[in-house]
GROMACS .gro file of C-alpha atoms in nm:
model
  296
    1MET     CA    1   3.291  -2.088  -3.176
    2ARG     CA    2   2.999  -2.007  -2.938
    3GLY     CA    3   2.683  -1.868  -3.098
    4ASP     CA    4   2.532  -1.542  -2.982
    5ASP     CA    5   2.231  -1.717  -2.828
    6GLU     CA    6   2.424  -1.986  -2.643
    7PRO     CA    7   2.448  -1.956  -2.262
    8LEU     CA    8   2.765  -1.843  -2.087
    9LEU     CA    9   2.939  -2.084  -1.853
   10HIS     CA   10   3.118  -1.961  -1.539
   11ILE     CA   11   3.303  -2.152  -1.270
   12VAL     CA   12   3.204  -2.035  -0.920
   13ASP     CA   13   3.355  -2.218  -0.620
   14GLY     CA   14   3.436  -2.512  -0.840
   15GLU     CA   15   3.081  -2.542  -0.975
   16VAL     CA   16   2.956  -2.467  -1.323
   17VAL     CA   17   2.700  -2.184  -1.327
   18VAL     CA   18   2.502  -2.119  -1.643
   19THR     CA   19   2.428  -1.754  -1.719
   20GLU     CA   20   2.177  -1.691  -1.993
   21LYS     CA   21   2.249  -1.422  -2.245
   22ARG     CA   22   1.929  -1.222  -2.290
   23GLY     CA   23   1.828  -0.974  -2.552
   24ALA     CA   24   1.708  -0.626  -2.462
   25LEU     CA   25   1.339  -0.722  -2.452
   26ALA     CA   26   1.402  -1.043  -2.259
   27GLY     CA   27   1.620  -0.852  -2.013
   28LEU     CA   28   1.348  -0.592  -1.960
   29LEU     CA   29   1.084  -0.859  -1.901
   30HIS     CA   30   1.319  -1.035  -1.659
   31TRP     CA   31   1.365  -0.712  -1.462
   32PHE     CA   32   0.989  -0.652  -1.446
   33GLY     CA   33   0.942  -0.997  -1.297
   34GLU     CA   34   1.229  -0.966  -1.049
   35PRO     CA   35   1.025  -0.823  -0.754
   36MET     CA   36   0.779  -1.112  -0.770
   37ARG     CA   37   1.051  -1.376  -0.808
   38SER     CA   38   1.247  -1.230  -0.518
   39ALA     CA   39   0.939  -1.219  -0.294
   40TRP     CA   40   0.854  -1.581  -0.380
   41HIS     CA   41   1.214  -1.690  -0.316
   42HIS     CA   42   1.205  -1.528   0.031
   43ARG     CA   43   0.844  -1.621   0.110
   44ASP     CA   44   0.937  -1.822   0.421
   45LEU     CA   45   1.136  -1.529   0.561
   46ILE     CA   46   0.855  -1.287   0.478
   47MET     CA   47   0.598  -1.501   0.661
   48ALA     CA   48   0.825  -1.557   0.962
   49ILE     CA   49   0.894  -1.185   1.013
   50LEU     CA   50   0.532  -1.097   0.940
   51ARG     CA   51   0.410  -1.338   1.209
   52ARG     CA   52   0.660  -1.193   1.456
   53GLU     CA   53   0.551  -0.835   1.384
   54LEU     CA   54   0.183  -0.923   1.419
   55ASN     CA   55   0.245  -1.107   1.746
   56GLU     CA   56   0.443  -0.814   1.888
   57ARG     CA   57   0.184  -0.550   1.790
   58PHE     CA   58  -0.022  -0.605   2.106
   59LYS     CA   59   0.240  -0.780   2.316
   60GLY     CA   60   0.186  -0.705   2.686
   61SER     CA   61  -0.176  -0.605   2.630
   62MET     CA   62  -0.444  -0.797   2.816
   63ALA     CA   63  -0.704  -0.737   2.544
   64GLY     CA   64  -0.458  -0.816   2.264
   65TRP     CA   65  -0.616  -0.834   1.921
   66VAL     CA   66  -0.944  -0.703   2.055
   67TRP     CA   67  -0.793  -0.355   2.017
   68ALA     CA   68  -0.759  -0.411   1.642
   69ILE     CA   69  -1.139  -0.444   1.630
   70VAL     CA   70  -1.226  -0.183   1.895
   71ALA     CA   71  -1.034   0.102   1.725
   72PRO     CA   72  -1.220   0.097   1.389
   73PHE     CA   73  -1.548   0.018   1.566
   74LEU     CA   74  -1.521   0.328   1.788
   75ALA     CA   75  -1.426   0.544   1.489
   76LEU     CA   76  -1.722   0.420   1.288
   77ALA     CA   77  -1.955   0.464   1.587
   78THR     CA   78  -1.837   0.825   1.627
   79TYR     CA   79  -1.902   0.907   1.261
   80THR     CA   80  -2.240   0.734   1.276
   81ILE     CA   81  -2.352   0.946   1.573
   82ALA     CA   82  -2.209   1.267   1.428
   83PHE     CA   83  -2.343   1.233   1.074
   84SER     CA   84  -2.658   1.023   1.109
   85GLY     CA   85  -2.959   1.176   0.940
   86VAL     CA   86  -2.768   1.335   0.649
   87VAL     CA   87  -2.991   1.291   0.343
   88LYS     CA   88  -2.736   1.366   0.071
   89LEU     CA   89  -2.379   1.242   0.032
   90PRO     CA   90  -2.092   1.478  -0.059
   91ASN     CA   91  -2.105   1.352  -0.420
   92HIS     CA   92  -2.469   1.475  -0.439
   93VAL     CA   93  -2.608   1.119  -0.437
   94GLU     CA   94  -2.924   1.077  -0.232
   95ALA     CA   95  -2.857   0.873   0.082
   96THR     CA   96  -3.061   0.553   0.104
   97SER     CA   97  -2.999   0.530   0.477
   98GLN     CA   98  -2.927   0.773   0.758
   99PHE     CA   99  -2.597   0.591   0.809
  100ASP     CA  100  -2.464   0.623   0.451
  101TYR     CA  101  -2.264   0.938   0.524
  102ALA     CA  102  -2.075   0.771   0.810
  103LEU     CA  103  -1.993   0.473   0.585
  104PHE     CA  104  -1.893   0.713   0.306
  105ILE     CA  105  -1.637   0.882   0.533
  106PHE     CA  106  -1.516   0.560   0.690
  107GLY     CA  107  -1.446   0.404   0.349
  108GLY     CA  108  -1.221   0.694   0.256
  109LEU     CA  109  -1.057   0.691   0.598
  110ILE     CA  110  -0.963   0.322   0.566
  111ALA     CA  111  -0.772   0.390   0.245
  112TYR     CA  112  -0.605   0.702   0.383
  113SER     CA  113  -0.505   0.530   0.708
  114PHE     CA  114  -0.340   0.254   0.505
  115PHE     CA  115  -0.136   0.515   0.317
  116SER     CA  116  -0.046   0.719   0.625
  117GLU     CA  117   0.081   0.419   0.820
  118MET     CA  118   0.325   0.335   0.540
  119ALA     CA  119   0.421   0.702   0.496
  120PHE     CA  120   0.505   0.734   0.867
  121ARG     CA  121   0.694   0.405   0.899
  122GLY     CA  122   0.867   0.388   0.561
  123PRO     CA  123   1.154   0.633   0.621
  124SER     CA  124   1.261   0.462   0.946
  125LEU     CA  125   1.194   0.104   0.836
  126LEU     CA  126   1.555   0.010   0.754
  127HIS     CA  127   1.678   0.162   1.080
  128GLU     CA  128   1.447  -0.074   1.271
  129TYR     CA  129   1.627  -0.370   1.115
  130ALA     CA  130   1.975  -0.215   1.101
  131HIS     CA  131   2.129  -0.499   1.303
  132PHE     CA  132   2.012  -0.766   1.059
  133ILE     CA  133   2.113  -0.565   0.753
  134LYS     CA  134   2.461  -0.494   0.886
  135GLN     CA  135   2.540  -0.835   1.032
  136THR     CA  136   2.381  -1.077   0.784
  137MET     CA  137   2.298  -1.121   0.418
  138PHE     CA  138   1.950  -0.995   0.497
  139PRO     CA  139   1.731  -0.915   0.190
  140ALA     CA  140   1.648  -0.558   0.290
  141GLU     CA  141   1.419  -0.511  -0.011
  142MET     CA  142   1.172  -0.752   0.151
  143LEU     CA  143   1.111  -0.521   0.449
  144PRO     CA  144   0.874  -0.283   0.266
  145ILE     CA  145   0.673  -0.584   0.147
  146ILE     CA  146   0.653  -0.723   0.501
  147SER     CA  147   0.559  -0.384   0.646
  148THR     CA  148   0.283  -0.333   0.387
  149LEU     CA  149   0.141  -0.682   0.445
  150ARG     CA  150   0.139  -0.611   0.819
  151ALA     CA  151  -0.065  -0.296   0.764
  152THR     CA  152  -0.294  -0.488   0.528
  153VAL     CA  153  -0.408  -0.712   0.814
  154TYR     CA  154  -0.542  -0.414   1.009
  155VAL     CA  155  -0.699  -0.264   0.698
  156LEU     CA  156  -0.886  -0.589   0.635
  157ILE     CA  157  -1.009  -0.586   0.994
  158GLY     CA  158  -1.137  -0.230   0.943
  159LEU     CA  159  -1.312  -0.336   0.622
  160VAL     CA  160  -1.479  -0.629   0.798
  161VAL     CA  161  -1.601  -0.395   1.075
  162MET     CA  162  -1.733  -0.153   0.813
  163LEU     CA  163  -1.916  -0.420   0.614
  164ALA     CA  164  -2.062  -0.576   0.928
  165ALA     CA  165  -2.190  -0.232   1.034
  166GLN     CA  166  -2.332  -0.179   0.685
  167ILE     CA  167  -2.531  -0.502   0.710
  168VAL     CA  168  -2.655  -0.424   1.063
  169LEU     CA  169  -2.736  -0.056   1.004
  170THR     CA  170  -2.868  -0.060   0.647
  171GLY     CA  171  -2.962  -0.424   0.597
  172THR     CA  172  -2.791  -0.431   0.257
  173ILE     CA  173  -2.459  -0.519   0.102
  174HIS     CA  174  -2.368  -0.456  -0.260
  175TRP     CA  175  -2.265  -0.718  -0.517
  176THR     CA  176  -1.974  -0.494  -0.622
  177LEU     CA  177  -1.801  -0.602  -0.302
  178ILE     CA  178  -1.669  -0.908  -0.487
  179LEU     CA  179  -1.449  -0.670  -0.688
  180LEU     CA  180  -1.279  -0.535  -0.375
  181PRO     CA  181  -0.967  -0.758  -0.414
  182LEU     CA  182  -0.915  -0.596  -0.755
  183TRP     CA  183  -0.886  -0.264  -0.568
  184LEU     CA  184  -0.658  -0.401  -0.297
  185VAL     CA  185  -0.392  -0.551  -0.527
  186PRO     CA  186  -0.297  -0.228  -0.714
  187PHE     CA  187  -0.319  -0.031  -0.388
  188LEU     CA  188  -0.071  -0.274  -0.230
  189ALA     CA  189   0.159  -0.234  -0.530
  190PHE     CA  190   0.139   0.145  -0.500
  191LEU     CA  191   0.219   0.140  -0.127
  192ILE     CA  192   0.501  -0.114  -0.157
  193GLY     CA  193   0.666   0.101  -0.425
  194MET     CA  194   0.622   0.413  -0.214
  195THR     CA  195   0.770   0.236   0.089
  196TRP     CA  196   1.069   0.112  -0.113
  197PHE     CA  197   1.138   0.472  -0.211
  198LEU     CA  198   1.087   0.618   0.138
  199ALA     CA  199   1.289   0.342   0.306
  200ALA     CA  200   1.587   0.396   0.077
  201LEU     CA  201   1.560   0.775   0.114
  202GLY     CA  202   1.521   0.750   0.491
  203ALA     CA  203   1.837   0.542   0.517
  204PHE     CA  204   2.040   0.845   0.411
  205THR     CA  205   1.856   1.127   0.585
  206ARG     CA  206   1.621   1.153   0.883
  207ASP     CA  207   1.459   1.448   0.710
  208ALA     CA  208   1.245   1.205   0.508
  209ALA     CA  209   1.070   1.091   0.829
  210TYR     CA  210   1.009   1.449   0.945
  211LEU     CA  211   0.880   1.542   0.600
  212MET     CA  212   0.625   1.260   0.605
  213MET     CA  213   0.515   1.347   0.960
  214THR     CA  214   0.454   1.702   0.840
  215LEU     CA  215   0.289   1.628   0.506
  216ALA     CA  216   0.068   1.328   0.588
  217PRO     CA  217  -0.175   1.512   0.823
  218ILE     CA  218  -0.199   1.805   0.579
  219LEU     CA  219  -0.252   1.572   0.283
  220MET     CA  220  -0.551   1.421   0.461
  221PHE     CA  221  -0.751   1.742   0.407
  222ALA     CA  222  -0.633   1.765   0.044
  223THR     CA  223  -0.762   1.411  -0.014
  224PRO     CA  224  -1.135   1.339  -0.059
  225VAL     CA  225  -1.177   1.159   0.273
  226PHE     CA  226  -1.451   1.383   0.416
  227TRP     CA  227  -1.566   1.527   0.087
  228SER     CA  228  -1.609   1.432  -0.280
  229ILE     CA  229  -1.449   1.569  -0.596
  230ASP     CA  230  -1.784   1.556  -0.778
  231GLY     CA  231  -1.873   1.901  -0.648
  232PHE     CA  232  -1.592   2.063  -0.850
  233SER     CA  233  -1.561   2.156  -1.217
  234PRO     CA  234  -1.410   1.899  -1.458
  235ASN     CA  235  -1.083   2.092  -1.487
  236VAL     CA  236  -1.039   2.109  -1.111
  237ARG     CA  237  -1.121   1.738  -1.085
  238LEU     CA  238  -0.840   1.655  -1.326
  239LEU     CA  239  -0.597   1.844  -1.103
  240MET     CA  240  -0.723   1.655  -0.799
  241TYR     CA  241  -0.633   1.325  -0.961
  242LEU     CA  242  -0.269   1.431  -0.935
  243ASN     CA  243  -0.315   1.325  -0.575
  244PRO     CA  244  -0.269   0.948  -0.622
  245LEU     CA  245  -0.499   0.866  -0.329
  246THR     CA  246  -0.801   1.029  -0.494
  247GLY     CA  247  -0.864   0.744  -0.736
  248PHE     CA  248  -0.816   0.471  -0.477
  249ILE     CA  249  -1.061   0.636  -0.236
  250GLU     CA  250  -1.319   0.684  -0.510
  251ILE     CA  251  -1.297   0.319  -0.612
  252ILE     CA  252  -1.338   0.177  -0.259
  253ARG     CA  253  -1.643   0.397  -0.202
  254HIS     CA  254  -1.803   0.288  -0.528
  255LEU     CA  255  -1.750  -0.079  -0.449
  256THR     CA  256  -1.846  -0.081  -0.080
  257VAL     CA  257  -2.080   0.211  -0.006
  258LEU     CA  258  -2.242   0.316  -0.334
  259GLY     CA  259  -2.263  -0.027  -0.495
  260THR     CA  260  -2.165   0.106  -0.838
  261LEU     CA  261  -1.878   0.038  -1.074
  262PRO     CA  262  -1.601   0.300  -1.071
  263ARG     CA  263  -1.535   0.500  -1.385
  264LEU     CA  264  -1.295   0.329  -1.628
  265PRO     CA  265  -1.061   0.633  -1.663
  266VAL     CA  266  -1.022   0.639  -1.284
  267VAL     CA  267  -0.945   0.266  -1.278
  268GLY     CA  268  -0.691   0.304  -1.560
  269TRP     CA  269  -0.525   0.600  -1.389
  270THR     CA  270  -0.489   0.418  -1.056
  271LEU     CA  271  -0.344   0.110  -1.231
  272LEU     CA  272  -0.087   0.330  -1.407
  273LEU     CA  273   0.006   0.501  -1.078
  274SER     CA  274   0.043   0.161  -0.912
  275LEU     CA  275   0.280   0.031  -1.177
  276VAL     CA  276   0.488   0.349  -1.182
  277SER     CA  277   0.515   0.359  -0.802
  278PHE     CA  278   0.594  -0.012  -0.772
  279TYR     CA  279   0.870  -0.028  -1.031
  280PHE     CA  280   1.019   0.314  -0.966
  281GLY     CA  281   1.040   0.234  -0.595
  282PHE     CA  282   1.196  -0.104  -0.671
  283TRP     CA  283   1.449   0.052  -0.911
  284PHE     CA  284   1.540   0.327  -0.663
  285PHE     CA  285   1.585   0.084  -0.374
  286ARG     CA  286   1.798  -0.155  -0.579
  287ARG     CA  287   2.011   0.138  -0.698
  288GLN     CA  288   2.089   0.239  -0.337
  289ARG     CA  289   2.102  -0.112  -0.185
  290ASP     CA  290   2.480  -0.151  -0.180
  291ARG     CA  291   2.521   0.178   0.008
  292ILE     CA  292   2.243   0.126   0.262
  293ALA     CA  293   2.436  -0.099   0.500
  294ASP     CA  294   2.709   0.166   0.525
  295VAL     CA  295   2.483   0.453   0.627
  296ILE     CA  296   2.222   0.308   0.866
   0.00000   0.00000   0.00000
């Protein structure tokens, strides 16, 4: 007689395969770790496709990767010229430099641009790789991870440009910058989960892509990119946190521009949003995975 905790033995292609019998808690923990295990298992494929996408971004351009630096530099220069001399930031904090307002806006814009790139590309992502998904045993759930990592490279370039400008223009850089990776990790998790959801949804209907193209530009003005939520009443501020980007933008500004620690409730809220987005997106994609190859 086999005990309840003993492993199950199956014969697959003449080989013995051991299948562990897990309890409910162990099964739940195993599922929570599945995205990380799968990404690690396919790490070589992820890096190979990521390198190809990065190499093709400026393929045929004489300047090449120079454009990745020129674009954020020109944007920051424009904001600096337009808003130099402002003595008070939108959150009512006194500016210590005439360039603080430009850096304030640029910090929010970096976070929003990261989101918008994934929102625009997510619904059509699986269609870009339809040939691989249809013809091979291609792990389609890795594509949102690859796409998000690709966008991360350009975000990091924008951050470097911003910090270099901060040193040149203001002569200071804040110690809170060392905490910036702690902001990037949950933001990546949030965007990967969102892209899993949009990619799976976009496989079944092109309307998802049109919806994102319509909503993303509008959402920019409903997100505190050019303004701050501190000018509103506490009740209104709570409603504004329903926009998941609000917390992420506040945190990056505190760490890079203001040099202060973000509020703990804001940090906790963004961490919760990241976990919900990541695992809901993963669950939704896995639920639709077997049907995706038939519809794209």
